[in-house]
Amino acid sequence: MAITGIVRFLSDQSPVFRHPLSKFKDLREESSRDFSNISHAQDFSNIGQDDLTVDELKIVSEEQLVEKALDITFQDDELTKKFREVSDECLDDVAEPVDVVEEGGDDVYVDEKGGVLDKNTLELNTTTLPKVEHKMYVSPDILVRCEPLIEILYAKVFTNADASLDVYGDIRILDLEGSKNFVFYERGRFDSPQHICSSSTKNNFLQLQSPKKIPTFNEPLLVVDIKNVDTGVVVARGQKPLLETTHHPSTPNDYEKLFTLQFEGDAHGGGLVDTGARVELQCIAFTFGVCAQVEMFLYKDDDSSESQKTINEDDGGELGVEVFGLICAKCHPSLLAKGCYENHMFNVIQDEHEWVGLGTQINLFKNLVAVPAYSQLEISLDLSGYEDDEFSIEGTACFQPTNGDGGYKDIRGVNGYYVRVYVTWCEPSNLNKRWCEEDMIDGFCLMPHSPGLYASHLLEVFSLFIARPNEEEVSLYGSVKILDYRGWCTVFSYSKNEPYFLSRGCNLLPLQGPDRALQPLIFFLMEIDLRDIDGHVDIKGFVNSCVEIDERQRPWFDKRFCAVVKLVNEKSFAAVNYTLFSFAVEAIMEVNFLFKGGSCAHVKIYGDVIASYDKLSYLTNYDAEFFQRVLFTRKKANFLEVEDNYQLPRYVVAVPMTCSLLTKVNLSFQTNLGTHRVGELVKFQIGEPYRIIKSDFVDIRIDVDWKGLPYV
């Protein structure tokens, strides 16, 4: 809500919001730093800091973001007061009204149709309530920073024998590129074996656990080693790459994948092997995933607030219940079959019941789950009491994704028992770093081999991914705008009368801008407002920077980020892929087609012109597709027709100061006499003015004008 106020106010008051970084003298005065000794820039390698565990993640709310922006940006009291007035006036544009009634002393929020909204997460239920009394506002859009994630949904043990057995061992995913190890199952032979009934379809699940860190993968390898406790015989052993989960640019509709892997005993691994046994694992991969940390506590109504704690050690111990049953996490993928995602967080059979004290936390085997950033998380409980018919809790609670505190909800059972479910949504693993004194980055530096050229912080938006139901052909209209300290900059804009046609199997929008360098400084904001003529797409929302961006820059800069934007009740969504470069210069590119012999009538052009960088790695297909800048792209069926020498629109690309600019040309020129193909990769050192790609039919000249701070 308040973000829109910032946006509109800054647009109207652009002379006031002229940041001092536009002048070197003011920069030194503002930061109280001496930049005179800067001789070289910091490199773009990852800082060697330990990752945080999930429990140590720092969560920042939108309210904190707004307050921080106010403190940094608006120093004058009158200016701040005016900003708040403007912000309040803008609420109608970013929120939907709901009504509030009183029920039992607590506020209960309802919409205009009488549906109940939970006061913690403000999600719609189906209960009908009396007439309303006053109004409040709920933001209708979702913004989630996300990343590619792989989740192991279940692991089942199968043997030839019908009898039960005890097993031990481990299941883990190794990231060969990052030398990381993520444990999903680990049991000792004597201290923590698990009892399995292989003949039962319910009791043959291994009790998977959550890794201590948010798992990230470049070259994932799944490793399984499960053995029989009594005999030491190998039930299942082996390793398999998970490369099939990697997004592939030539395959449409693959941003979700579900697959099953089988592991059997490996006689070559040494030791005895149960030749009829196997372990079956089901995995799911999300290109746009986010992790949710879940905590649950058991309470009872007739316990007062004093007794909602661990009770009465003087009376011989705490009050509680022996419980068994199933707790699952579910979600709603866009492409996969409904109901395919069922993630067991707690799966205890009756014979292995567990004690849970009133007011204490339920020991979930998995408390960190990966879900799509565009789907709500549904927590489902089915718990019973061991030899206690008075205890039973069954129900669900739903949480919308975000990056921060998701609030809590109560799932109620019989006789006053209920479970309180807390959800905390995690930031991407790139931001999962410990705080340190070296988190700040200098504001600018002199290019070592280009006298007079200064590099500074720049934002590069690489691509915009559009998902819609059934990936139908759509005619899009609307705009995508970016706000930095210099004002608004449009990167995509089409009218309803002249929409952009996005064909089936295509998801990436061609960006038309920016027409200048994007300087984030203490904040940036992207506004997305896209629809299609037939109603298949309705995307509206904001991508904003974090409160930490001005004081904790290393985790934010020189990393690849993706943010999903969608409306709560819509199936379509947009994914924005971007990077904040700590030191970069501006490359203004012009691509000219010079046909041999002058003009050439009715030439049909299709193919791609793509810009990238030589020292930044593109280890996966996901990186290669989403984090390269597409300057020109046309399918054969949607060719560009020209009748003379032609110049593509001017493009502005941010280039990191330690890199060279790569331009990959892969174009076809079709005439009545045949098709001429031109494919070449050209490399520009910073400062290099032009390159020419020669062919028999057409010469392609690429001119680059290099600019540094202040980029004018």
XYZ file of C-alpha atoms in Angstrom:
712
model
C 0.000 0.000 0.000
C 2.592 2.513 1.063
C 4.838 1.588 -1.865
C 2.349 3.099 -4.306
C 2.407 6.295 -2.285
C 6.173 6.443 -2.662
C 5.903 5.814 -6.380
C 3.331 8.497 -7.114
C 4.861 11.059 -4.833
C 8.323 10.623 -6.333
C 6.874 10.909 -9.814
C 5.203 14.220 -8.984
C 8.154 15.565 -6.997
C 11.075 14.459 -9.192
C 13.120 17.674 -8.688
C 12.995 17.140 -4.931
C 14.071 13.523 -5.258
C 17.344 14.319 -6.996
C 19.770 12.067 -5.151
C 23.229 13.498 -4.318
C 24.975 10.593 -6.065
C 24.509 12.471 -9.320
C 27.478 14.601 -8.263
C 30.760 13.224 -6.955
C 31.218 16.060 -4.460
C 27.813 15.524 -2.902
C 28.462 11.794 -2.795
C 31.542 12.254 -0.667
C 29.742 14.691 1.634
C 26.749 12.389 2.101
C 28.628 9.167 2.831
C 31.498 10.825 4.758
C 33.931 8.560 2.928
C 37.181 9.268 1.165
C 37.115 7.787 -2.323
C 40.359 9.363 -3.455
C 42.368 6.191 -2.897
C 40.143 3.919 -4.984
C 42.389 2.269 -7.535
C 40.433 -0.786 -8.485
C 36.990 -2.288 -8.161
C 35.932 -5.192 -6.065
C 35.435 -8.393 -8.032
C 32.181 -10.226 -8.580
C 33.031 -13.507 -6.866
C 30.801 -14.740 -4.088
C 31.819 -13.646 -0.647
C 33.137 -16.544 1.417
C 30.628 -16.319 4.245
C 28.838 -19.230 5.829
C 25.213 -19.732 4.886
C 22.675 -19.263 7.629
C 20.477 -22.013 8.883
C 16.789 -21.484 8.212
C 16.166 -20.513 11.837
C 18.659 -17.649 11.498
C 17.059 -16.037 8.439
C 16.368 -12.316 8.846
C 12.848 -11.501 7.728
C 11.970 -7.976 6.650
C 8.360 -6.884 6.326
C 6.944 -4.389 3.820
C 6.187 -2.006 6.683
C 9.877 -2.000 7.641
C 10.780 -1.358 4.014
C 8.518 1.688 3.858
C 9.739 3.106 7.175
C 13.355 2.631 6.113
C 12.716 4.339 2.795
C 11.170 7.247 4.657
C 14.082 7.566 7.067
C 16.667 7.530 4.283
C 14.938 9.505 1.578
C 12.840 12.144 3.266
C 14.746 14.221 5.801
C 12.423 17.230 6.014
C 9.435 16.886 8.370
C 7.046 18.748 6.084
C 8.108 16.605 3.147
C 7.562 13.432 5.145
C 4.148 14.642 6.240
C 3.170 15.358 2.648
C 4.418 11.925 1.585
C 2.228 10.189 4.144
C -0.801 12.185 2.983
C -0.140 11.213 -0.626
C 0.408 7.584 0.432
C -2.943 7.434 2.225
C -4.738 8.913 -0.779
C -3.317 6.137 -2.982
C -4.702 3.215 -0.960
C -7.699 2.801 -3.244
C -5.452 1.852 -6.158
C -3.599 -1.001 -4.471
C -6.149 -2.642 -2.202
C -9.607 -4.094 -2.184
C -12.036 -2.991 0.541
C -13.313 -5.495 3.083
C -15.525 -4.947 6.071
C -15.024 -5.543 9.788
C -17.479 -6.783 12.382
C -17.123 -7.642 16.029
C -17.532 -11.247 17.129
C -16.641 -12.411 20.601
C -14.441 -9.426 21.294
C -12.112 -10.122 18.326
C -12.074 -8.362 14.974
C -13.383 -10.548 12.150
C -12.871 -9.291 8.587
C -15.393 -10.022 5.868
C -15.754 -9.099 2.239
C -18.767 -7.484 0.611
C -20.389 -10.884 0.069
C -20.167 -11.837 3.715
C -17.232 -14.235 3.462
C -14.925 -14.376 6.471
C -11.294 -13.270 6.233
C -8.893 -14.708 8.825
C -7.502 -11.787 10.841
C -3.915 -13.091 10.669
C -3.473 -13.812 6.985
C -6.692 -12.240 5.654
C -7.653 -15.176 3.455
C -11.210 -15.893 2.438
C -13.228 -18.603 4.231
C -16.849 -19.537 3.560
C -18.683 -18.656 6.770
C -21.442 -16.035 6.615
C -21.512 -13.273 9.212
C -23.928 -10.468 10.176
C -24.025 -6.967 8.790
C -20.718 -5.123 8.677
C -19.778 -1.994 10.585
C -16.623 -0.422 9.137
C -13.977 -0.971 6.448
C -10.316 -1.892 6.122
C -8.056 -2.719 3.130
C -6.277 -5.844 1.941
C -3.586 -5.824 -0.756
C -4.731 -8.051 -3.645
C -1.331 -8.759 -5.218
C 1.452 -11.243 -4.439
C 5.180 -10.519 -4.693
C 7.662 -13.311 -3.948
C 11.408 -13.423 -4.558
C 12.072 -17.004 -5.643
C 14.609 -19.428 -7.134
C 14.754 -22.918 -8.719
C 14.136 -25.577 -6.051
C 13.985 -29.360 -5.901
C 11.905 -31.117 -3.236
C 11.817 -34.821 -2.341
C 8.145 -35.522 -1.674
C 8.455 -39.074 -0.400
C 10.659 -42.157 -0.193
C 9.047 -45.622 0.040
C 10.680 -48.939 0.914
C 9.630 -52.133 -0.889
C 10.930 -55.658 -0.144
C 10.019 -59.209 -1.157
C 9.121 -60.169 2.388
C 5.749 -59.221 3.850
C 7.193 -58.855 7.336
C 8.243 -55.543 8.826
C 11.877 -54.529 9.193
C 14.076 -51.839 10.716
C 16.176 -49.748 8.355
C 18.936 -47.151 8.614
C 21.101 -45.111 6.251
C 20.891 -41.801 4.465
C 19.445 -39.956 1.473
C 21.098 -36.758 0.368
C 21.511 -34.452 -2.605
C 25.022 -33.339 -3.520
C 25.651 -30.166 -5.479
C 28.749 -31.102 -7.442
C 29.344 -27.580 -8.723
C 28.943 -25.860 -5.359
C 30.431 -28.709 -3.254
C 27.388 -28.658 -0.988
C 25.673 -31.517 0.794
C 21.956 -31.497 1.703
C 20.705 -34.313 3.937
C 17.058 -35.401 3.541
C 17.248 -38.640 5.571
C 19.797 -39.831 8.117
C 19.364 -42.689 10.619
C 21.965 -44.593 12.634
C 21.939 -48.395 12.888
C 21.763 -48.546 16.666
C 20.710 -45.117 17.893
C 17.912 -44.106 15.486
C 16.670 -46.855 13.117
C 13.201 -46.585 11.573
C 10.583 -49.337 11.674
C 9.031 -50.110 8.270
C 6.112 -52.347 7.329
C 6.920 -53.057 3.689
C 3.584 -54.764 2.980
C 1.595 -51.668 4.008
C 1.000 -48.813 1.584
C 0.788 -46.367 4.510
C 3.628 -47.511 6.765
C 6.424 -47.985 4.246
C 7.362 -44.290 4.019
C 10.766 -43.189 5.215
C 10.480 -40.234 7.587
C 12.283 -37.614 5.520
C 13.780 -34.573 7.201
C 14.503 -31.018 6.092
C 18.044 -29.944 5.259
C 19.569 -27.409 7.633
C 20.011 -24.913 4.811
C 17.857 -23.925 1.876
C 19.009 -26.345 -0.836
C 20.405 -24.856 -4.047
C 21.601 -26.879 -6.988
C 23.766 -26.352 -10.041
C 24.689 -30.000 -10.744
C 22.523 -32.022 -8.325
C 23.264 -35.683 -7.635
C 20.834 -37.790 -5.600
C 22.584 -40.373 -3.382
C 20.743 -43.201 -1.578
C 22.127 -45.771 0.888
C 19.504 -47.707 2.929
C 20.255 -50.960 4.844
C 18.520 -53.546 7.014
C 19.365 -53.085 10.723
C 19.149 -56.781 11.660
C 21.147 -58.237 8.764
C 23.173 -55.330 7.421
C 21.885 -56.218 3.946
C 21.677 -53.335 1.462
C 18.048 -52.495 0.690
C 18.860 -49.777 -1.831
C 22.044 -48.021 -2.871
C 23.070 -45.801 -5.744
C 23.328 -42.306 -7.148
C 21.552 -40.592 -10.004
C 21.900 -37.105 -11.497
C 18.902 -34.814 -11.330
C 19.733 -33.069 -14.596
C 16.266 -33.804 -15.964
C 14.919 -31.206 -13.532
C 16.874 -28.415 -15.203
C 14.778 -25.956 -17.183
C 15.367 -26.340 -20.923
C 14.729 -23.338 -23.185
C 13.598 -25.419 -26.173
C 10.879 -27.156 -24.159
C 7.803 -25.057 -23.368
C 5.682 -25.516 -20.241
C 8.387 -27.124 -18.136
C 8.733 -24.756 -15.191
C 7.262 -27.578 -13.069
C 8.408 -31.207 -13.227
C 7.389 -34.307 -11.288
C 9.419 -37.490 -11.595
C 9.953 -40.822 -9.831
C 13.324 -42.527 -9.291
C 13.989 -46.154 -8.333
C 17.022 -47.354 -6.360
C 17.858 -51.014 -5.841
C 20.642 -52.848 -4.032
C 24.035 -52.459 -5.661
C 26.043 -55.697 -5.503
C 29.114 -53.891 -6.831
C 29.078 -51.609 -3.808
C 30.185 -54.445 -1.506
C 28.301 -56.337 1.186
C 25.113 -58.386 1.043
C 22.242 -57.148 -1.115
C 18.511 -57.809 -0.885
C 17.949 -58.391 -4.599
C 14.175 -57.937 -4.400
C 14.222 -54.700 -2.413
C 14.084 -51.142 -3.652
C 13.482 -47.558 -2.561
C 11.192 -45.368 -4.646
C 11.563 -41.593 -4.448
C 9.277 -38.967 -5.907
C 10.795 -35.555 -6.558
C 9.353 -32.292 -7.797
C 11.179 -29.323 -9.324
C 9.947 -25.737 -9.396
C 11.673 -23.144 -11.563
C 9.998 -20.444 -9.442
C 10.097 -21.921 -5.940
C 10.060 -20.507 -2.422
C 10.693 -22.234 0.914
C 8.298 -22.071 3.848
C 9.404 -22.834 7.394
C 6.542 -24.334 9.398
C 6.127 -24.594 13.174
C 3.191 -26.118 15.073
C 2.147 -25.939 18.734
C -0.512 -27.953 20.579
C -2.979 -26.065 22.813
C -6.270 -26.677 24.572
C -9.060 -24.144 25.125
C -9.699 -24.870 28.775
C -6.049 -24.026 29.504
C -5.866 -20.345 30.432
C -3.121 -18.123 29.072
C -1.068 -19.115 32.094
C -1.370 -22.779 31.234
C -0.505 -22.402 27.562
C 3.040 -23.195 28.507
C 4.808 -26.271 29.743
C 2.790 -26.958 32.877
C 3.324 -27.871 36.485
C 6.626 -29.546 36.929
C 5.774 -29.595 40.676
C 2.756 -31.803 39.998
C 4.805 -34.522 38.368
C 5.345 -33.316 34.807
C 3.722 -31.530 31.894
C 0.282 -32.148 30.459
C 0.104 -33.549 26.952
C -1.071 -36.275 24.591
C 0.429 -39.329 22.887
C -0.338 -38.665 19.206
C -0.017 -40.412 15.867
C -1.173 -39.559 12.370
C -0.227 -37.530 9.328
C 0.634 -33.879 8.698
C 1.049 -32.926 5.045
C 1.975 -29.853 3.061
C 0.108 -29.368 -0.198
C 0.110 -26.785 -2.969
C -1.496 -26.096 -6.326
C 0.966 -26.280 -9.248
C 0.003 -24.658 -12.551
C 1.058 -27.383 -14.983
C 1.027 -30.644 -13.027
C -2.005 -32.714 -12.130
C -4.091 -31.562 -9.186
C -3.192 -33.435 -6.007
C 0.257 -34.516 -7.232
C 2.030 -32.600 -4.456
C 1.728 -34.208 -1.001
C 4.702 -33.530 1.218
C 4.789 -35.544 4.470
C 5.964 -33.384 7.365
C 4.872 -35.748 10.172
C 4.030 -39.397 9.536
C 3.835 -41.531 12.694
C 2.053 -44.881 12.811
C -0.020 -45.886 15.844
C 2.607 -48.224 17.259
C 5.212 -45.425 17.237
C 3.096 -42.685 18.809
C 4.857 -39.549 20.015
C 4.362 -37.437 23.141
C 3.392 -33.774 22.624
C 3.052 -31.508 25.659
C 0.364 -28.827 25.794
C 1.838 -25.485 24.817
C 4.869 -27.132 23.236
C 6.018 -27.595 19.666
C 5.134 -30.653 17.601
C 8.335 -32.314 16.389
C 7.923 -32.158 12.601
C 10.275 -34.385 10.647
C 10.184 -31.841 7.803
C 9.698 -28.224 8.769
C 11.043 -26.650 5.564
C 9.035 -27.241 2.390
C 9.419 -25.917 -1.152
C 6.311 -24.718 -2.988
C 5.683 -22.669 -6.151
C 5.884 -18.930 -5.549
C 2.517 -18.548 -7.298
C 0.608 -21.085 -5.147
C -0.724 -20.980 -1.627
C 0.596 -23.470 0.919
C -2.004 -25.789 2.430
C -1.191 -27.511 5.722
C -3.351 -30.591 6.343
C -3.604 -32.335 9.750
C -5.084 -35.719 10.661
C -3.969 -36.511 14.221
C -5.385 -38.958 16.760
C -4.601 -39.795 20.368
C -3.017 -43.124 21.269
C -5.501 -44.888 23.596
C -7.201 -41.502 24.009
C -10.516 -41.156 22.191
C -10.927 -37.602 23.476
C -8.142 -36.292 21.229
C -8.620 -35.814 17.488
C -7.636 -32.938 15.206
C -8.414 -32.881 11.513
C -8.411 -29.872 9.195
C -6.425 -27.554 6.923
C -4.916 -24.071 6.964
C -3.822 -22.076 3.912
C -1.094 -19.428 3.605
C -0.323 -17.108 0.680
C 3.384 -16.925 -0.278
C 5.562 -13.916 0.485
C 9.088 -13.268 1.785
C 8.583 -12.843 5.501
C 6.201 -13.622 8.300
C 3.182 -15.543 7.022
C 1.340 -15.314 10.344
C -0.433 -18.189 12.048
C -3.716 -20.082 11.890
C -5.482 -22.451 14.265
C -6.739 -25.898 13.227
C -9.304 -27.056 15.763
C -10.212 -30.552 16.885
C -12.581 -32.039 19.465
C -12.781 -31.272 23.201
C -11.021 -27.925 22.879
C -7.750 -29.204 21.434
C -6.227 -27.213 18.585
C -2.940 -26.833 16.710
C -1.532 -23.383 15.969
C 0.385 -23.329 12.688
C 3.045 -20.672 12.096
C 4.592 -20.094 8.656
C 7.687 -18.044 7.842
C 8.470 -17.597 4.155
C 12.177 -17.560 3.360
C 14.191 -15.260 1.139
C 16.168 -16.850 -1.736
C 19.399 -18.539 -0.750
C 21.419 -15.700 -2.332
C 20.261 -13.488 0.542
C 20.903 -16.180 3.139
C 24.228 -14.788 4.337
C 25.501 -13.708 7.718
C 25.774 -10.023 8.505
C 29.285 -8.629 8.527
C 31.037 -5.267 8.661
C 32.093 -5.575 5.011
C 28.567 -5.643 3.630
C 28.808 -2.144 2.155
C 30.139 -1.487 -1.355
C 31.661 1.784 -2.549
C 29.378 3.967 -4.636
C 31.596 4.190 -7.729
C 35.113 3.591 -8.994
C 37.318 4.544 -11.923
C 37.654 2.040 -14.736
C 41.310 0.896 -14.722
C 41.808 0.877 -18.514
C 39.368 3.627 -19.494
C 40.483 7.040 -18.184
C 37.571 9.255 -17.218
C 35.036 6.393 -17.234
C 33.424 5.706 -13.854
C 31.450 2.567 -12.996
C 28.727 2.511 -10.338
C 25.671 0.561 -9.175
C 23.350 -0.371 -12.055
C 20.224 -2.492 -12.362
C 19.778 -4.849 -15.314
C 16.390 -6.450 -16.030
C 17.131 -9.426 -18.266
C 13.774 -10.998 -18.990
C 10.077 -11.087 -18.195
C 8.431 -14.537 -18.117
C 4.641 -14.713 -18.591
C 2.712 -17.816 -17.473
C -0.975 -18.234 -18.260
C -3.562 -21.074 -18.216
C -2.872 -23.742 -20.841
C -0.114 -21.500 -22.244
C -2.605 -20.155 -24.770
C -1.929 -17.622 -27.485
C -2.592 -14.198 -26.031
C -2.653 -10.589 -27.217
C -1.095 -8.593 -24.380
C -1.486 -4.926 -23.622
C -0.355 -2.791 -20.718
C 3.043 -1.735 -19.440
C 6.091 -2.638 -17.381
C 7.849 0.344 -15.776
C 10.895 0.740 -13.561
C 11.471 3.503 -11.026
C 14.963 4.498 -9.949
C 16.210 7.745 -8.456
C 15.958 9.496 -11.865
C 12.274 8.641 -12.302
C 10.179 6.223 -14.341
C 11.514 4.239 -17.283
C 9.275 2.092 -19.504
C 10.584 -1.292 -20.725
C 7.358 -2.681 -22.220
C 4.274 -0.827 -23.442
C 1.480 -1.864 -25.813
C -2.020 -0.488 -26.199
C -5.251 -2.465 -26.313
C -5.738 -1.420 -29.944
C -2.245 -2.614 -30.899
C -1.393 -5.478 -28.485
C 1.667 -7.700 -28.474
C 0.997 -11.231 -29.743
C 2.549 -13.935 -27.511
C 2.294 -17.243 -29.347
C 1.724 -20.667 -27.838
C 4.900 -22.123 -26.388
C 6.453 -18.679 -25.878
C 6.747 -17.168 -22.406
C 9.356 -14.397 -22.636
C 8.330 -10.850 -23.482
C 10.773 -8.805 -25.589
C 11.783 -5.791 -23.514
C 11.662 -2.505 -25.416
C 13.857 -0.651 -22.951
C 15.275 0.799 -20.906
C 16.401 3.819 -22.907
C 18.928 4.800 -20.234
C 20.963 3.282 -17.406
C 18.952 2.209 -14.347
C 20.530 3.535 -11.131
C 18.959 1.918 -8.043
C 20.911 3.711 -5.293
C 18.829 3.176 -2.125
C 15.808 1.600 -3.815
C 14.172 0.542 -7.049
C 10.631 -0.413 -8.016
C 9.062 -2.231 -10.959
C 5.393 -1.822 -11.785
C 3.735 -4.564 -13.861
C 0.261 -4.045 -15.327
C -0.536 -6.559 -18.079
C -3.777 -7.980 -19.487
C -4.867 -9.727 -22.630
C -7.848 -9.032 -24.795
C -9.554 -12.400 -24.143
C -9.130 -12.367 -20.360
C -6.560 -15.165 -20.007
C -3.958 -12.859 -18.419
C -4.434 -10.359 -15.613
C -1.183 -9.446 -13.860
C -0.781 -6.404 -11.665
C 1.726 -5.722 -8.919
C 5.115 -4.399 -7.894
C 8.645 -5.743 -7.551
C 10.446 -3.698 -4.921
C 13.897 -3.617 -3.435
C 14.498 -4.604 0.167
C 15.101 -2.349 3.151
C 18.609 -3.794 3.366
C 19.730 -2.618 -0.058
C 21.289 0.625 1.227
C 23.155 -0.834 4.193
C 23.735 -4.508 3.411
C 24.727 -4.560 -0.210
C 26.974 -7.578 -0.738
C 24.193 -10.195 -0.530
C 22.126 -8.143 -2.983
C 24.685 -7.096 -5.564
C 26.058 -9.241 -8.390
C 23.526 -12.028 -7.768
C 20.739 -13.351 -9.953
C 17.258 -12.732 -8.630
C 13.779 -13.660 -9.751
C 10.499 -12.235 -8.436
C 6.992 -13.549 -9.121
C 4.088 -11.099 -9.343
C 0.432 -12.127 -9.484
C -3.036 -11.287 -8.260
C -4.328 -13.572 -5.506
C -7.239 -15.079 -7.413
C -5.618 -15.197 -10.847
C -3.783 -18.134 -12.439
C -1.521 -16.026 -14.653
C 1.698 -14.601 -13.255
C 4.868 -12.793 -14.291
C 8.436 -13.644 -13.272
C 10.997 -10.831 -13.484
C 14.677 -11.813 -13.719
C 17.197 -9.145 -12.744
C 20.623 -8.372 -11.262
C 22.010 -5.431 -9.310
C 25.585 -4.850 -10.465
C 27.934 -3.243 -7.958
C 30.169 -1.676 -10.624
C 28.936 -1.428 -14.205
C 28.962 0.908 -17.185
C 26.314 1.638 -19.796
C 26.520 0.147 -23.299
C 24.228 1.790 -25.872
C 23.920 -0.699 -28.741
C 22.753 -0.204 -32.318
C 22.416 -3.117 -34.767
C 22.320 -2.322 -38.494
C 21.582 -4.679 -41.407
C 23.484 -3.573 -44.521
C 22.382 -5.574 -47.539
C 24.873 -6.109 -50.325
C 24.181 -4.049 -53.409
C 21.989 -1.536 -51.578
C 18.313 -2.341 -51.136
C 16.754 -5.773 -51.243
C 12.985 -6.073 -51.497
C 10.866 -8.121 -49.120
C 13.465 -9.702 -46.861
C 11.963 -11.716 -44.033
C 14.139 -11.708 -40.898
C 13.804 -14.097 -37.965
C 16.065 -15.440 -35.252
C 17.788 -13.935 -32.209
C 20.314 -11.333 -31.130
C 21.322 -11.926 -27.493
C 23.687 -10.032 -25.192
C 25.570 -11.665 -22.296
C 28.883 -11.425 -20.406
C 32.065 -13.435 -20.737
C 33.077 -13.813 -17.065
C 29.670 -14.600 -15.593
C 28.833 -18.295 -15.543
C 25.764 -19.796 -17.190
C 25.898 -23.241 -15.606
C 22.282 -24.234 -16.200
C 19.750 -23.787 -18.957
C 17.779 -21.682 -16.482
C 20.669 -19.191 -16.253
C 21.223 -19.212 -19.994
C 17.620 -18.454 -20.866
C 16.506 -16.078 -18.131
C 19.691 -14.098 -17.413
C 20.782 -13.070 -20.888
C 19.437 -9.950 -22.544
C 17.392 -10.639 -25.684
C 17.876 -7.667 -28.007
C 15.881 -9.125 -30.875
C 13.810 -12.283 -31.297
C 11.343 -13.390 -33.936
C 9.925 -16.802 -34.763
C 9.770 -17.898 -38.393
C 5.998 -17.531 -38.357
C 6.286 -14.013 -36.923
C 9.079 -12.653 -39.113
C 10.175 -9.038 -39.542
C 9.899 -7.888 -43.172
C 12.128 -5.096 -44.508
C 12.750 -3.615 -47.946
C 16.008 -1.781 -47.374
C 18.904 -1.427 -44.988
C 17.454 -1.616 -41.514
C 18.400 -0.559 -37.989
C 16.996 -2.321 -34.949
C 15.824 -0.169 -32.040
C 18.555 1.183 -29.760
C 19.298 -0.939 -26.695
C 20.865 -0.002 -23.373
C 22.680 -2.790 -21.513
C 24.508 -2.640 -18.164
C 27.951 -4.258 -18.430
C 29.916 -5.237 -15.280
C 33.304 -3.543 -15.254
C 35.222 -6.840 -14.970
C 33.446 -8.373 -17.993
C 33.338 -8.040 -21.746
C 30.066 -7.732 -23.631
C 29.182 -10.764 -25.755
C 26.682 -10.461 -28.602
C 25.403 -13.676 -30.129
C 23.794 -13.296 -33.556
C 21.718 -16.139 -34.978
C 19.564 -14.754 -37.787
C 17.940 -15.966 -40.987
C 17.241 -13.708 -43.994
C 14.641 -15.209 -46.313
C 13.994 -14.011 -49.864
C 12.323 -15.444 -52.950
C 15.706 -16.854 -53.959
C 16.445 -18.677 -50.716
C 17.409 -18.289 -47.069
C 20.708 -16.856 -45.854
C 21.823 -17.676 -42.316
C 24.228 -15.605 -40.233
C 25.509 -16.938 -36.929
C 28.439 -15.529 -34.975
C 29.491 -14.546 -31.462
C 31.275 -11.193 -31.185
C 33.080 -9.861 -28.131
C 33.344 -6.214 -27.111
C 35.929 -5.046 -24.629
C 34.659 -2.067 -22.639
C 35.391 0.983 -24.783
C 35.438 -0.895 -28.115
C 33.194 1.085 -30.516
C 31.935 -1.363 -33.161
C 32.181 -4.780 -34.829
C 31.065 -5.936 -38.275
C 29.814 -9.447 -39.050
C 30.321 -10.057 -42.779
C 28.453 -12.453 -45.060
C 27.729 -12.819 -48.777
C 24.196 -11.457 -48.469
C 24.261 -8.936 -45.596
C 26.736 -7.244 -43.285
C 25.657 -6.761 -39.670
C 27.260 -3.762 -38.000
C 26.981 -3.470 -34.210
C 27.875 -0.068 -32.750
C 28.401 0.418 -29.015
C 28.564 3.777 -27.253
C 30.042 3.385 -23.756
C 29.074 5.693 -20.893
C 29.985 5.854 -17.228
C 28.713 7.808 -14.259
C 26.642 10.038 -14.461
C 25.419 8.210 -17.643
C 24.328 11.293 -19.575
